[in-house]
PDB file of C-alpha atoms and ligand atoms in Angstrom:
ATOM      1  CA  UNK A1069     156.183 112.081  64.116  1.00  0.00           C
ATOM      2  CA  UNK A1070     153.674 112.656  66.220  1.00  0.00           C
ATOM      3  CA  UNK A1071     150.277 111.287  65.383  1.00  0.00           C
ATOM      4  CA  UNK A1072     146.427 110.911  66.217  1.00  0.00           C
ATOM      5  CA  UNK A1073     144.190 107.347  64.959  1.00  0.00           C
ATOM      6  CA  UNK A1074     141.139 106.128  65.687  1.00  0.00           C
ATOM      7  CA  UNK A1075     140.752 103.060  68.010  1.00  0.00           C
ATOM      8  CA  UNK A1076     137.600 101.017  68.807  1.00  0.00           C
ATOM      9  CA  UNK A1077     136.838  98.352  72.034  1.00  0.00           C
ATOM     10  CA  UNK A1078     134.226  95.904  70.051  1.00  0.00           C
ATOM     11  CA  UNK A1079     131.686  95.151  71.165  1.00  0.00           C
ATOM     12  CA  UNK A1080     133.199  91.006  72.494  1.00  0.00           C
ATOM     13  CA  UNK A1081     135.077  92.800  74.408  1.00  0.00           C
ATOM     14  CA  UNK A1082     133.283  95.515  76.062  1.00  0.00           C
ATOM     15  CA  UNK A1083     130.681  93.173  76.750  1.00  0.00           C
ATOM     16  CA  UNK A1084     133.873  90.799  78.990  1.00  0.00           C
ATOM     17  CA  UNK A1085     134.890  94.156  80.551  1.00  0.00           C
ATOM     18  CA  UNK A1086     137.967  94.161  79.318  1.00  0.00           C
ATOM     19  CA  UNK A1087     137.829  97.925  78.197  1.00  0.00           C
ATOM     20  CA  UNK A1088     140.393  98.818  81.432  1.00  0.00           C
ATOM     21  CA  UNK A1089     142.708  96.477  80.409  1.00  0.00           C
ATOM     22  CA  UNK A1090     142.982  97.147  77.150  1.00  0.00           C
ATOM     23  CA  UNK A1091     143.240 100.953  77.737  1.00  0.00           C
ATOM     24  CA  UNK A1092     146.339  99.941  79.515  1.00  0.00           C
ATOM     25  CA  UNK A1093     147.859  98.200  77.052  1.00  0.00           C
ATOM     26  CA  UNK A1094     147.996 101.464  75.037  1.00  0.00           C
ATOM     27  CA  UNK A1095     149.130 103.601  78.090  1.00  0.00           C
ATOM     28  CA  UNK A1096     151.757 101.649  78.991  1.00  0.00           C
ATOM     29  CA  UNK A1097     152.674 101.511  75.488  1.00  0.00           C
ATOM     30  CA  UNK A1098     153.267 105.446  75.513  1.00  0.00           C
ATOM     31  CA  UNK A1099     149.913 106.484  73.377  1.00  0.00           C
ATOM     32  CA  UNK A1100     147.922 109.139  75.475  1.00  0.00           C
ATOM     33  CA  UNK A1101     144.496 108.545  75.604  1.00  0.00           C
ATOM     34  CA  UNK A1102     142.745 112.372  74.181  1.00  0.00           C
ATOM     35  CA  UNK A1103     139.372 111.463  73.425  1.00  0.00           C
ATOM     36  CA  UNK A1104     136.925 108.190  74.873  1.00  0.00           C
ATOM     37  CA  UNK A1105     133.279 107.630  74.734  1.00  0.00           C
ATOM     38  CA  UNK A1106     131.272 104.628  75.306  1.00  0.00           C
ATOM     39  CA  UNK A1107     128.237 104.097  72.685  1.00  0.00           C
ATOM     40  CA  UNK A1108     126.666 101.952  70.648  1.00  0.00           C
ATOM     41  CA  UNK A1109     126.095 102.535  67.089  1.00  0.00           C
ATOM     42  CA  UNK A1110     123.228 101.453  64.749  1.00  0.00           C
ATOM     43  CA  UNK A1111     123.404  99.463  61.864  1.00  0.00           C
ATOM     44  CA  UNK A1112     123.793 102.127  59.244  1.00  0.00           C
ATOM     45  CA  UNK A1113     126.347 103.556  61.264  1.00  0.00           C
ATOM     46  CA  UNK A1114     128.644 100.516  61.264  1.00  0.00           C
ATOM     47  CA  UNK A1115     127.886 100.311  57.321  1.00  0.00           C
ATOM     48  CA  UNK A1116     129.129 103.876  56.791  1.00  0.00           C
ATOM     49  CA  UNK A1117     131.744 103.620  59.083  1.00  0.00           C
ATOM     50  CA  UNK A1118     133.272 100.078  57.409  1.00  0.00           C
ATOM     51  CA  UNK A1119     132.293 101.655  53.974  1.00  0.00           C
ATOM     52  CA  UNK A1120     135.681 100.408  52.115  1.00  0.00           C
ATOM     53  CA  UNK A1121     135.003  97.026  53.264  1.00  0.00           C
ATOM     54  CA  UNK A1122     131.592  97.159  50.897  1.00  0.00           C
ATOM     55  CA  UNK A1123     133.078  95.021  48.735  1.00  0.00           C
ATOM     56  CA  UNK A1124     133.896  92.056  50.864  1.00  0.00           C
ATOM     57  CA  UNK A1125     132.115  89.233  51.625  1.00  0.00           C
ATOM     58  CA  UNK A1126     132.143  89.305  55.246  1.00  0.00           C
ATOM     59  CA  UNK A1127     130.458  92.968  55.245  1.00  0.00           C
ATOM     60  CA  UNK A1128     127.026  92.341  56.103  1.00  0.00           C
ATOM     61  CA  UNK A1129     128.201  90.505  59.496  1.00  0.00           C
ATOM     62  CA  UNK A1130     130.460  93.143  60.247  1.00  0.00           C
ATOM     63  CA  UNK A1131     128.273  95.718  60.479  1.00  0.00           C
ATOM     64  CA  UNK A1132     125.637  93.776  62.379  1.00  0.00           C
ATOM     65  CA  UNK A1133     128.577  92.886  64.688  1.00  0.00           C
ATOM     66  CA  UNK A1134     130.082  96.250  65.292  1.00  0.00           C
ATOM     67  CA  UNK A1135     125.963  97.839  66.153  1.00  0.00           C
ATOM     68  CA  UNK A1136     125.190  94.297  67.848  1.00  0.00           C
ATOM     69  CA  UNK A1137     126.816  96.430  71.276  1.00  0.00           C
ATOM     70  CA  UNK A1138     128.012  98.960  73.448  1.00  0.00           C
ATOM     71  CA  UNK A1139     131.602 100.183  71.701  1.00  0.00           C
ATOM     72  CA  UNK A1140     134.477 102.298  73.290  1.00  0.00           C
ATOM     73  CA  UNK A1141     135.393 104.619  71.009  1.00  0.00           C
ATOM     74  CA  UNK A1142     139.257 106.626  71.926  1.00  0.00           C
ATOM     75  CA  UNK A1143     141.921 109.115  70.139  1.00  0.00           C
ATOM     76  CA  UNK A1144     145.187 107.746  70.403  1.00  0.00           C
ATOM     77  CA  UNK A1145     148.138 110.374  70.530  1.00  0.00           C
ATOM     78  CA  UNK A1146     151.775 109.691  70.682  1.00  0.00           C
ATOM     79  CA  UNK A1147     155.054 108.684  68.496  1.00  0.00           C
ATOM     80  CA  UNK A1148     153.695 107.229  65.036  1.00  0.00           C
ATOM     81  CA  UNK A1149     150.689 106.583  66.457  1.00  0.00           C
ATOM     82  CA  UNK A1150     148.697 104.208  63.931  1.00  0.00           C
ATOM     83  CA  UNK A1151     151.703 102.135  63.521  1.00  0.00           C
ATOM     84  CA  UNK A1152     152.041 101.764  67.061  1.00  0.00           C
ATOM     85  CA  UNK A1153     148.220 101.608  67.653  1.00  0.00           C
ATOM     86  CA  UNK A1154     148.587  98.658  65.317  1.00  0.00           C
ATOM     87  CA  UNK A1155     151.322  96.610  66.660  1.00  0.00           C
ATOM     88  CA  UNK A1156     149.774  96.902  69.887  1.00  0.00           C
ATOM     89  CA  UNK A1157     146.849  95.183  68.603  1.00  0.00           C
ATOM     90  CA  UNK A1158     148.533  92.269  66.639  1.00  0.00           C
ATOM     91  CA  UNK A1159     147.254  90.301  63.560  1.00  0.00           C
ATOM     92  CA  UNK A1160     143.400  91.213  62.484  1.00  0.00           C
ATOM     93  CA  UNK A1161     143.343  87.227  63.340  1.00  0.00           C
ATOM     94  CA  UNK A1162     143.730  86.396  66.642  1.00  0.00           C
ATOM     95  CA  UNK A1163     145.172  83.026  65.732  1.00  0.00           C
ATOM     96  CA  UNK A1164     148.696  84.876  63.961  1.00  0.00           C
ATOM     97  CA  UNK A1165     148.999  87.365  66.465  1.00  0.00           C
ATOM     98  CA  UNK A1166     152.067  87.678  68.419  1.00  0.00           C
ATOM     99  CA  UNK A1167     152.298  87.564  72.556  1.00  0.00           C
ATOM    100  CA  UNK A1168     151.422  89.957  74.388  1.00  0.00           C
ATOM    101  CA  UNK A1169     149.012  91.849  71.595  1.00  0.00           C
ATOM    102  CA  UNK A1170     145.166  92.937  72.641  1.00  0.00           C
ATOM    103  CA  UNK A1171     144.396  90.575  70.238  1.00  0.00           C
ATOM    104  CA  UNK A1172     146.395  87.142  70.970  1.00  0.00           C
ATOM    105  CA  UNK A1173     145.145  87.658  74.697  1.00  0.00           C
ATOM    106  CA  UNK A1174     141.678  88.911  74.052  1.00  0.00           C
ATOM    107  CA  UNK A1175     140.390  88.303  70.413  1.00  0.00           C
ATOM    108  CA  UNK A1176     137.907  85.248  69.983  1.00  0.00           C
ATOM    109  CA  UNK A1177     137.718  84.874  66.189  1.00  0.00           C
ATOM    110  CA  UNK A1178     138.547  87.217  62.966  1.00  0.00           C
ATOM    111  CA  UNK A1179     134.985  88.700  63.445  1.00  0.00           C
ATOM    112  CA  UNK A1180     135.182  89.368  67.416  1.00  0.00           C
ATOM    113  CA  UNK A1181     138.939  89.926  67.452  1.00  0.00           C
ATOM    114  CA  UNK A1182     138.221  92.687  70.391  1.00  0.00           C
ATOM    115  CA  UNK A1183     139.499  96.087  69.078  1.00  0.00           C
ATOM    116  CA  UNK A1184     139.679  97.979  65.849  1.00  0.00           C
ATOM    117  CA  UNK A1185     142.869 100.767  64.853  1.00  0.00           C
ATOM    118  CA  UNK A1186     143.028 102.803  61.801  1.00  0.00           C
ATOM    119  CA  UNK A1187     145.235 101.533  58.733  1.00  0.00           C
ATOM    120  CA  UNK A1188     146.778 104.856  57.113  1.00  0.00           C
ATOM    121  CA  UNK A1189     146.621 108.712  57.818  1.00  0.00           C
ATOM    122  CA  UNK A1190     143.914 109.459  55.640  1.00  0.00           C
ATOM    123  CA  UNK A1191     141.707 106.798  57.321  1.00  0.00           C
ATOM    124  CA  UNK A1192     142.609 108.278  60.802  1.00  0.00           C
ATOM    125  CA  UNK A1193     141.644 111.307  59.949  1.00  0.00           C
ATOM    126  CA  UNK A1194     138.230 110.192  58.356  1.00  0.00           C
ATOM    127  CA  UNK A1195     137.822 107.982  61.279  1.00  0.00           C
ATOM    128  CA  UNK A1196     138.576 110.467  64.206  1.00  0.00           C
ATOM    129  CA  UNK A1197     136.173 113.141  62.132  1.00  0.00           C
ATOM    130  CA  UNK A1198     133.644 109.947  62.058  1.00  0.00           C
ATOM    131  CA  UNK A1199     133.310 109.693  66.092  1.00  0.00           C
ATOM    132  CA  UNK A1200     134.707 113.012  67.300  1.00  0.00           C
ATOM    133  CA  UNK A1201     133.621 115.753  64.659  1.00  0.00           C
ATOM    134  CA  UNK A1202     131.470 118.682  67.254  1.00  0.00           C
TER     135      UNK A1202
HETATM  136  P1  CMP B 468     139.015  95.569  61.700  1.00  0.00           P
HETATM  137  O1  CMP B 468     140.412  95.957  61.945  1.00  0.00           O
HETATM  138  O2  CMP B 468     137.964  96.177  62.526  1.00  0.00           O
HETATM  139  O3  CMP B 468     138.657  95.845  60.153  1.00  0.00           O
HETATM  140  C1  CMP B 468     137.671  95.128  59.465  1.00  0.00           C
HETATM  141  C2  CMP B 468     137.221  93.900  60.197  1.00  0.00           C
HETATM  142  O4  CMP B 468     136.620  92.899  59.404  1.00  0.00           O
HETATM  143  C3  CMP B 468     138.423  93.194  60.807  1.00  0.00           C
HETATM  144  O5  CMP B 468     138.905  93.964  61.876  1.00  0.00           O
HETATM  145  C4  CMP B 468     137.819  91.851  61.185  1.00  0.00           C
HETATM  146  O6  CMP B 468     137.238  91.848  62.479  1.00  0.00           O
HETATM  147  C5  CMP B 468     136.683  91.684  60.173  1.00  0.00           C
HETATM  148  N1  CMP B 468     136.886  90.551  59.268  1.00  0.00           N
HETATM  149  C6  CMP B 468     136.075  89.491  59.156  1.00  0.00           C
HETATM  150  N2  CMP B 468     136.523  88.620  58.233  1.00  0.00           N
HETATM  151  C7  CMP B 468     137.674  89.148  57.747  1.00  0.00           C
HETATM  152  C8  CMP B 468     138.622  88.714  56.772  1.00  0.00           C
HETATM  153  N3  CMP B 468     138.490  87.559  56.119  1.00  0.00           N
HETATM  154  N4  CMP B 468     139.698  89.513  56.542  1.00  0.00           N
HETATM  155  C9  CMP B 468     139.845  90.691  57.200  1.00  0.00           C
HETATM  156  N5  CMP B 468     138.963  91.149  58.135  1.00  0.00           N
HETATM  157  C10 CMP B 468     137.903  90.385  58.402  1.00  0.00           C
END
């Protein structure tokens, strides 16, 4: 099935420049790039955005984090795309990701692990609307 998700370049890794080579990872991994901007968010933003991570402890850093600097925001397209989006990325910690993942060769810690993908369908959809919506 063909799907859209949400992915985010974090700030740790915009800042390295790594945004090209991470866009190729997902090209050569057969998702089409539709949408991309480059901006940075404010605090608020991030909180709304990472809303059903309220709960958890590590919140309040994340949402500094994710405002702290310029993001790349991007629609993926292609064959079940937020699976794919997802192994492309590896483990949310660098340290159990596999080879060859954005995230084993670029992530720096749990916090600045380099990119973000959407989890299910219905948080694609909220997240594309998030970034994209007019
Ligand atoms: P991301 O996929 O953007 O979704 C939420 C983010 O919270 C996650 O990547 C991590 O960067 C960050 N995070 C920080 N601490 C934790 C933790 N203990 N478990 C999961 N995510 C965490």
């Amino acid at each position: 099935m063909i799907q859209q998700t949400l992915s985010i370049i974090k700030p740790d890794a915009v800042e390295r420049n790594l945004s090209e080579d991470i866009k190729k990872k997902f090209l050569e991994n057969k998702l089409k790039i539709i949408k991309i901007k480059k901006i940075q968010i404010t605090k608020d933003e991030a909180s709304e955005f990472y809303k059903v991570h309220q709960s958890k402890p590590f919140y309040e850093k994340l949402c500094s984090y994710l405002s702290s600097g310029p993001i790349v925001v991007m629609i993926l397209e292609g064959e079940n795309a937020i699976q794919e989006n997802r192994r492309i990325m590896g483990a949310t910690d660098p340290k159990n990701a596999e080879e060859g993942t954005i995230r084993k060769e670029y992530g720096i810690s749990i916090d600045k692990n380099s990119v973000h993908g959407s989890d299910s369908p219905d948080n694609a959809k909220k997240e594309i609307d998030f970034f994209f919506k007019n």
